[in-house]
Tab-separated table of C-alpha atoms in Angstrom:
chain	number	residue	atom	x	y	z
A	1	ARG	CA	-9.600	1.846	-28.706
A	2	PHE	CA	-12.953	3.078	-28.250
A	3	THR	CA	-14.464	-0.013	-29.553
A	4	ASP	CA	-12.955	-1.956	-26.717
A	5	LEU	CA	-13.985	-0.010	-24.165
A	6	THR	CA	-17.709	-0.037	-25.053
A	7	ARG	CA	-17.864	-3.438	-25.421
A	8	ASP	CA	-16.037	-4.054	-21.837
A	9	LEU	CA	-18.595	-2.127	-20.668
A	10	ASN	CA	-21.145	-3.665	-22.298
A	11	PHE	CA	-19.898	-6.760	-20.711
A	12	TYR	CA	-19.360	-5.590	-17.061
A	13	THR	CA	-23.221	-4.358	-17.658
A	14	LYS	CA	-24.089	-7.617	-18.971
A	15	ASN	CA	-22.666	-9.370	-15.805
A	16	GLU	CA	-23.177	-7.375	-12.474
A	17	ASN	CA	-25.709	-9.286	-10.654
A	18	ASP	CA	-24.196	-12.305	-11.435
A	19	LYS	CA	-21.546	-11.477	-9.228
A	20	TYR	CA	-23.598	-8.854	-6.612
A	21	ILE	CA	-21.691	-6.427	-7.831
A	22	PHE	CA	-23.039	-2.862	-7.913
A	23	PHE	CA	-21.788	-1.781	-11.339
A	24	ASP	CA	-23.248	1.902	-12.246
A	25	ARG	CA	-22.852	2.869	-15.848
A	26	ARG	CA	-23.705	6.571	-16.749
A	27	LYS	CA	-23.266	9.025	-19.243
A	28	LEU	CA	-20.622	11.807	-17.673
A	29	CYS	CA	-20.948	14.331	-21.098
A	30	SER	CA	-21.055	14.916	-24.726
A	31	THR	CA	-17.514	16.178	-26.151
A	32	ILE	CA	-17.592	18.775	-28.922
A	33	ILE	CA	-18.572	16.572	-31.482
A	34	GLY	CA	-21.235	14.685	-30.123
A	35	ASN	CA	-19.424	11.647	-28.860
A	36	SER	CA	-20.129	10.267	-25.220
A	37	VAL	CA	-17.486	10.782	-22.326
A	38	GLU	CA	-19.049	7.505	-19.559
A	39	TYR	CA	-18.013	6.736	-16.267
A	40	PHE	CA	-19.348	4.071	-13.859
A	41	THR	CA	-19.396	3.512	-10.360
A	42	ILE	CA	-18.396	-0.204	-8.655
A	43	ASN	CA	-19.419	-0.778	-5.176
A	44	HIS	CA	-21.004	-3.956	-3.109
A	45	THR	CA	-24.228	-4.987	-2.877
A	46	THR	CA	-25.857	-8.364	-0.874
A	47	SER	CA	-29.199	-7.360	-2.838
A	48	ILE	CA	-29.935	-8.802	-6.495
A	49	TYR	CA	-31.359	-5.186	-6.820
A	50	PRO	CA	-28.540	-2.924	-6.638
A	51	TYR	CA	-30.251	0.280	-7.594
A	52	ILE	CA	-32.446	0.133	-4.356
A	53	ILE	CA	-29.758	-1.049	-1.939
A	54	SER	CA	-27.367	1.504	-3.071
A	55	ASN	CA	-30.188	4.190	-2.326
A	56	THR	CA	-29.751	3.546	1.436
A	57	ASN	CA	-27.367	4.358	4.433
A	58	THR	CA	-25.316	1.279	3.661
A	59	ASN	CA	-22.583	3.463	1.901
A	60	SER	CA	-22.464	6.010	4.866
A	61	ASN	CA	-18.977	4.656	5.706
A	62	LYS	CA	-17.563	4.115	2.423
A	63	ASN	CA	-14.718	6.084	1.428
A	64	GLY	CA	-14.372	7.399	-2.056
A	65	VAL	CA	-11.268	6.039	-4.744
A	66	VAL	CA	-11.477	8.032	-8.409
A	67	LEU	CA	-9.745	6.508	-11.181
A	68	PHE	CA	-9.492	7.912	-14.538
A	69	GLY	CA	-7.402	7.761	-17.617
A	70	ARG	CA	-6.427	8.405	-21.648
A	71	GLN	CA	-6.648	12.170	-20.879
A	72	HIS	CA	-3.613	11.889	-23.516
A	73	PRO	CA	-5.306	9.623	-26.335
A	74	SER	CA	-1.879	8.173	-27.552
A	75	GLU	CA	-1.146	6.451	-23.987
A	76	THR	CA	-2.756	2.835	-24.590
A	77	VAL	CA	-0.334	1.739	-21.812
A	78	GLY	CA	-3.009	3.692	-19.550
A	79	SER	CA	-5.622	1.652	-20.740
A	80	TRP	CA	-4.557	-1.623	-19.922
A	81	THR	CA	-3.871	-0.533	-16.745
A	82	LEU	CA	-6.712	1.066	-15.857
A	83	LYS	CA	-8.272	-2.307	-17.504
A	84	GLY	CA	-6.390	-4.469	-15.103
A	85	ALA	CA	-7.562	-2.566	-11.960
A	86	ILE	CA	-11.554	-2.933	-13.173
A	87	ASP	CA	-11.149	-6.488	-14.201
A	88	PHE	CA	-9.737	-6.792	-10.411
A	89	LEU	CA	-12.258	-4.943	-8.699
A	90	MET	CA	-14.807	-6.910	-10.941
A	91	GLY	CA	-13.258	-10.027	-9.586
A	92	GLU	CA	-14.526	-12.745	-7.103
A	93	SER	CA	-10.856	-12.973	-4.980
A	94	ASP	CA	-11.529	-11.433	-1.298
A	95	GLU	CA	-9.469	-8.580	-2.184
A	96	ALA	CA	-11.940	-7.185	-4.401
A	97	LYS	CA	-14.986	-7.972	-2.623
A	98	TYR	CA	-13.467	-6.002	0.280
A	99	LEU	CA	-12.613	-3.133	-1.326
A	100	ARG	CA	-15.869	-3.461	-2.668
A	101	ASP	CA	-17.168	-3.593	0.914
A	102	LYS	CA	-15.423	-1.008	1.773
A	103	PHE	CA	-15.108	1.946	-0.951
A	104	ILE	CA	-17.455	3.448	-3.859
A	105	PHE	CA	-15.552	3.381	-6.902
A	106	LYS	CA	-16.160	6.254	-9.645
A	107	ILE	CA	-13.932	5.435	-12.778
A	108	ILE	CA	-13.808	7.469	-16.051
A	109	PRO	CA	-11.935	4.999	-18.143
A	110	MET	CA	-11.199	7.439	-21.226
A	111	ILE	CA	-11.794	11.315	-21.063
A	112	ASN	CA	-10.351	12.199	-24.532
A	113	VAL	CA	-12.887	9.885	-26.806
A	114	ASP	CA	-12.606	12.349	-29.366
A	115	GLY	CA	-9.187	12.478	-29.641
A	116	VAL	CA	-8.657	8.365	-28.904
A	117	ILE	CA	-11.166	7.892	-31.903
A	118	CYS	CA	-9.596	10.686	-34.376
A	119	GLY	CA	-6.271	8.985	-33.748
A	120	ASN	CA	-4.589	12.529	-31.775
A	121	THR	CA	-1.435	11.699	-30.165
A	122	ARG	CA	-1.687	14.487	-27.160
A	123	THR	CA	-4.652	16.742	-27.574
A	124	SER	CA	-8.656	17.028	-27.596
A	125	LEU	CA	-10.188	18.190	-31.232
A	126	SER	CA	-10.247	22.130	-29.605
A	127	GLY	CA	-6.627	21.358	-29.840
A	128	CYS	CA	-5.620	21.481	-26.252
A	129	ASP	CA	-4.023	19.628	-23.754
A	130	LEU	CA	-6.738	18.317	-21.953
A	131	ASN	CA	-4.714	17.852	-18.989
A	132	ARG	CA	-3.307	21.401	-18.335
A	133	ARG	CA	-6.956	22.721	-18.258
A	134	TRP	CA	-7.706	21.706	-15.048
A	135	SER	CA	-7.488	25.241	-13.309
A	136	ASN	CA	-10.186	26.721	-15.650
A	137	PRO	CA	-12.101	24.183	-17.855
A	138	ASN	CA	-14.491	25.726	-20.691
A	139	ILE	CA	-17.444	23.774	-20.820
A	140	LEU	CA	-17.466	24.440	-24.098
A	141	LEU	CA	-13.910	23.479	-25.487
A	142	HIS	CA	-13.165	20.872	-22.833
A	143	PRO	CA	-16.494	19.650	-21.655
A	144	GLU	CA	-14.296	16.359	-21.041
A	145	ILE	CA	-12.747	18.121	-17.720
A	146	PHE	CA	-15.252	20.621	-16.547
A	147	TYR	CA	-17.627	17.349	-16.025
A	148	THR	CA	-14.768	15.230	-14.814
A	149	LYS	CA	-14.118	17.761	-12.529
A	150	GLU	CA	-17.314	18.622	-11.166
A	151	LEU	CA	-18.155	14.954	-10.788
A	152	ILE	CA	-15.659	14.753	-8.345
A	153	ILE	CA	-15.986	17.626	-6.111
A	154	ASP	CA	-19.946	16.515	-5.831
A	155	PHE	CA	-17.980	13.168	-5.051
A	156	CYS	CA	-15.981	14.771	-2.215
A	157	LYS	CA	-19.099	16.398	-0.627
A	158	LYS	CA	-20.302	12.919	-0.057
A	159	TYR	CA	-17.403	10.745	0.903
A	160	LYS	CA	-14.008	10.962	2.383
A	161	ILE	CA	-11.442	10.505	-0.884
A	162	GLU	CA	-9.094	7.909	-0.420
A	163	CYS	CA	-7.251	8.385	-3.552
A	164	ILE	CA	-7.352	9.740	-6.936
A	165	VAL	CA	-5.303	7.954	-9.437
A	166	ASP	CA	-4.585	9.202	-13.072
A	167	PHE	CA	-3.388	6.675	-15.475
A	168	HIS	CA	-0.623	7.868	-18.048
A	169	GLY	CA	1.947	6.576	-20.124
A	170	HIS	CA	5.917	7.846	-20.979
A	171	PHE	CA	7.785	7.559	-23.953
A	172	GLY	CA	10.569	8.659	-22.539
A	173	ALA	CA	11.316	6.138	-19.237
A	174	PHE	CA	11.198	2.907	-18.574
A	175	ASN	CA	8.844	0.906	-15.743
A	176	SER	CA	5.843	2.337	-13.786
A	177	PHE	CA	6.428	4.922	-11.464
A	178	PHE	CA	4.417	8.030	-9.755
A	179	TYR	CA	4.188	11.874	-9.772
A	180	GLY	CA	2.693	12.629	-6.891
A	181	ASN	CA	2.370	16.366	-4.293
A	182	HIS	CA	4.195	17.965	-1.700
A	183	LYS	CA	3.488	18.911	1.610
A	184	GLU	CA	6.259	20.735	3.302
A	185	ASP	CA	4.745	20.451	7.265
A	186	ASN	CA	3.972	16.438	6.009
A	187	TYR	CA	7.024	14.910	4.391
A	188	SER	CA	5.276	11.765	4.738
A	189	SER	CA	1.723	12.212	3.820
A	190	CYS	CA	1.787	12.272	0.419
A	191	ARG	CA	4.001	9.506	-0.410
A	192	PHE	CA	3.109	6.397	1.890
A	193	PHE	CA	0.379	5.761	-0.417
A	194	PRO	CA	2.215	5.775	-4.099
A	195	PHE	CA	5.541	3.598	-1.253
A	196	THR	CA	3.087	1.258	-0.429
A	197	CYS	CA	1.572	-0.095	-4.351
A	198	ALA	CA	5.147	0.197	-5.299
A	199	LYS	CA	5.797	-2.290	-2.792
A	200	LYS	CA	2.936	-4.738	-3.606
A	201	SER	CA	4.458	-4.297	-7.475
A	202	LYS	CA	6.861	-6.589	-9.420
A	203	VAL	CA	7.043	-3.389	-12.050
A	204	ILE	CA	6.104	0.291	-10.219
A	205	GLN	CA	9.389	1.910	-8.784
A	206	PHE	CA	9.357	4.236	-6.370
A	207	GLU	CA	12.666	5.037	-6.464
A	208	LYS	CA	11.910	6.595	-9.263
A	209	SER	CA	8.853	8.293	-8.752
A	210	ARG	CA	8.641	12.358	-8.459
A	211	PHE	CA	7.140	14.318	-5.648
A	212	LYS	CA	7.565	18.223	-7.094
A	213	MET	CA	4.839	20.583	-8.025
A	214	PRO	CA	6.075	22.936	-11.214
A	215	LYS	CA	4.372	26.159	-11.765
A	216	TYR	CA	4.154	24.880	-15.220
A	217	LYS	CA	1.852	22.057	-14.410
A	218	ARG	CA	-0.166	23.522	-11.937
A	219	GLY	CA	-3.320	23.259	-14.309
A	220	THR	CA	-2.971	19.376	-14.537
A	221	GLY	CA	-5.263	17.045	-12.653
A	222	ARG	CA	-2.597	15.867	-9.873
A	223	ILE	CA	-2.011	18.899	-8.751
A	224	ASN	CA	-5.442	21.187	-9.131
A	225	LEU	CA	-7.451	18.310	-7.584
A	226	PHE	CA	-4.660	18.160	-4.572
A	227	LYS	CA	-4.495	22.033	-4.167
A	228	GLU	CA	-8.530	22.927	-4.410
A	229	LEU	CA	-9.944	19.947	-2.365
A	230	ASN	CA	-6.909	19.251	-0.252
A	231	ILE	CA	-6.836	15.234	-1.205
A	232	GLU	CA	-3.451	14.358	-0.161
A	233	ASN	CA	-3.378	11.288	-2.325
A	234	VAL	CA	-3.872	12.486	-5.879
A	235	VAL	CA	-1.451	10.613	-7.860
A	236	THR	CA	-0.339	10.079	-11.518
A	237	LEU	CA	0.659	6.765	-12.642
A	238	GLU	CA	3.390	6.828	-15.452
A	239	THR	CA	3.659	3.597	-17.349
A	240	SER	CA	6.429	3.160	-20.170
A	241	TYR	CA	5.614	2.361	-23.280
A	242	PHE	CA	8.265	0.138	-23.519
A	243	GLY	CA	9.423	-1.961	-20.861
A	244	CYS	CA	11.708	-2.799	-17.687
A	245	ASN	CA	14.988	-1.851	-16.842
A	246	SER	CA	14.944	-2.968	-13.387
A	247	GLY	CA	12.792	-4.850	-10.781
A	248	GLY	CA	10.799	-8.180	-11.708
A	249	TYR	CA	10.510	-7.624	-14.924
A	250	VAL	CA	14.161	-6.307	-16.282
A	251	ASN	CA	15.083	-6.366	-19.650
A	252	GLN	CA	11.776	-7.369	-20.815
A	253	TYR	CA	8.626	-5.072	-22.949
A	254	PHE	CA	5.882	-5.231	-21.390
A	255	THR	CA	3.014	-7.423	-22.483
A	256	VAL	CA	-0.950	-6.708	-22.205
A	257	GLU	CA	-1.005	-9.103	-18.842
A	258	THR	CA	2.310	-6.895	-17.706
A	259	LEU	CA	-0.096	-3.893	-18.221
A	260	LYS	CA	-2.989	-5.815	-16.111
A	261	GLU	CA	-1.007	-6.710	-13.253
A	262	ILE	CA	0.274	-3.101	-12.531
A	263	GLY	CA	-3.858	-1.838	-12.103
A	264	ARG	CA	-4.086	-5.236	-10.367
A	265	ASP	CA	-1.064	-3.763	-7.883
A	266	ILE	CA	-2.774	-0.039	-7.492
A	267	CYS	CA	-5.835	-2.448	-6.328
A	268	ASN	CA	-3.953	-3.871	-3.577
A	269	GLY	CA	-1.871	-1.058	-2.740
A	270	ILE	CA	-5.209	0.867	-2.013
A	271	LEU	CA	-6.291	-2.337	0.706
A	272	LEU	CA	-2.964	-1.960	2.232
A	273	PHE	CA	-2.841	1.526	2.442
A	274	HIS	CA	-6.858	1.319	3.595
A	275	TYR	CA	-5.665	-0.761	6.547
A	276	HIS	CA	-2.480	1.181	7.494
A	277	SER	CA	-4.436	4.298	7.947
A	278	ASN	CA	-7.286	2.629	10.230
A	279	LEU	CA	-4.834	0.986	12.183
A	280	GLN	CA	-3.283	4.334	12.555
A	281	MET	CA	-6.636	6.104	13.461
A	282	GLY	CA	-7.637	3.190	15.606
A	283	ILE	CA	-10.611	1.826	13.533
A	284	ASN	CA	-11.130	-1.089	13.223
A	285	ASN	CA	-10.806	-2.847	9.466
A	286	ASP	CA	-13.600	-4.951	9.923
A	287	LEU	CA	-12.020	-8.054	8.305
A	288	ASN	CA	-14.170	-10.882	10.371
A	289	ASN	CA	-15.235	-12.082	7.220
A	290	TYR	CA	-11.708	-12.553	5.634
A	291	PRO	CA	-9.618	-14.061	8.268
A	292	PHE	CA	-6.997	-14.988	5.401
A	293	LEU	CA	-6.896	-11.298	4.505
A	294	GLU	CA	-6.474	-10.177	7.723
A	295	LYS	CA	-3.933	-12.116	8.147
A	296	LYS	CA	-1.977	-11.479	5.489
A	297	LEU	CA	-2.988	-7.874	5.361
A	298	GLU	CA	-0.976	-7.621	9.330
A	299	ASN	CA	2.255	-9.172	7.761
A	300	GLU	CA	2.329	-6.851	4.902
A	301	GLU	CA	1.696	-3.692	6.861
A	302	LYS	CA	4.420	-4.183	9.497
A	303	ILE	CA	6.747	-4.827	6.862
A	304	ILE	CA	6.158	-2.244	4.689
A	305	ASN	CA	5.569	0.352	7.724
A	306	ASN	CA	9.447	-0.636	8.933
A	307	GLN	CA	10.609	0.013	4.954
A	308	PHE	CA	8.615	3.398	5.071
A	309	THR	CA	9.968	4.501	8.101
A	310	GLU	CA	14.072	3.816	7.220
A	311	TYR	CA	13.012	5.729	3.863
A	312	LEU	CA	12.150	8.770	5.710
A	313	ASN	CA	15.225	8.152	8.047
A	314	GLN	CA	17.140	8.340	5.063
A	315	ILE	CA	15.614	11.485	3.309
A	316	LYS	CA	16.223	12.877	6.598
A	317	ASN	CA	19.874	12.330	6.809
A	318	GLU	CA	20.214	13.712	3.387
A	319	LYS	CA	18.837	16.707	4.015
A	320	ASN	CA	20.776	17.122	7.411
A	321	GLU	CA	23.795	16.863	5.075
A	322	GLU	CA	22.635	19.143	2.587
A	323	ASN	CA	21.828	21.639	5.634
A	324	ASP	CA	25.648	20.918	7.145
A	325	LEU	CA	26.962	21.234	3.344
A	326	ASP	CA	24.969	24.381	3.266
A	327	GLU	CA	26.149	25.925	6.339
A	328	LYS	CA	29.941	25.037	5.915
A	329	ASN	CA	29.832	26.792	2.344
A	330	SER	CA	28.143	29.977	4.354
A	331	ASN	CA	30.845	30.005	6.867
A	332	GLU	CA	33.225	29.444	4.185
A	333	THR	CA	31.695	32.986	2.453
A	334	ILE	CA	31.775	34.282	5.539
A	335	LYS	CA	35.632	34.233	6.390
A	336	GLU	CA	36.203	34.834	2.443
A	337	GLU	CA	34.255	38.168	2.538
A	338	GLU	CA	35.772	39.158	5.829
A	339	LYS	CA	38.968	37.941	4.604
A	340	ASN	CA	38.483	40.678	1.395
A	341	ASN	CA	37.338	43.157	4.130
A	342	ILE	CA	40.564	43.173	5.849
A	343	ASP	CA	42.561	43.296	2.922
A	344	ASP	CA	41.076	46.448	1.671
A	345	LYS	CA	41.633	47.829	4.749
A	346	ASP	CA	45.033	47.080	4.314
A	347	ASP	CA	45.331	48.734	0.596
A	348	ASP	CA	43.702	51.887	2.108
A	349	LYS	CA	46.505	52.243	4.640
A	350	GLU	CA	49.290	51.492	2.246
A	351	SER	CA	47.493	54.099	-0.193
């Protein structure tokens, strides 16, 4: 509910300085009936004056992460998974501290505020599905998307964006899974991040994830931001309204705690993906202050990297089999056409 979100934001704002966490809550825009859409920034500070420290150059070497949810008002499971991620980032674990050290998080927890307050299922009060308006949002009809996109574009100009995750709910499927994008010339580039998140989770099923970009979905945040900003890791996280039919919670309905666990899994996936990316580029992960975490990430990265290599080899073999089958069918078609041509010539001679 909107009231739950307001309560949580008030709690985070009140307790930010106790943990030396930079938590900056701001208004993004007003909806068409005057409700406020809010966003906030989570970052790390070593000072009790976070608003002063945030204006220095301490953030110059950080990457950005964008999380947002509730484009569709009825998808409450998306809010619970996003809340799990927020609670994790505001926590005191080594993983959370390291993420705040290395990233600046921009979070818009509830985009379609009007729809949530008024009880809509999928649309805003303009009667529009906001997740089909990203290509050309109207500042009057879709201010939520217009200003969210402006925020992301501005953020992208200042920092390298590691990933963007859009939290949704799905009433026609079980478990949790991703919708991602696709690069024809680099098959793995859009898949390793969701693969990593899935392997860190008992609920997220990579096998059920899809990486297609159909024309009728070009107006979604996932595809539009991928195309316009050239950010590889823009994904939609779908979570079932019901529960799991496979994985760690098979034949169980989702509870609030299970949904929040998925959000924590996303954060741990971001952490491991960042560690892997730095290794690939020869960048120091700077984990001297986290010796236990460094050993843990080192072991997990080796395992997941091997698993992903196996996955790519499997896809490659399947593609080769498809190509061989296509070639076989093509050869059979050519032979059939040649046979028909010979038969036609024999018929001409006979006549």
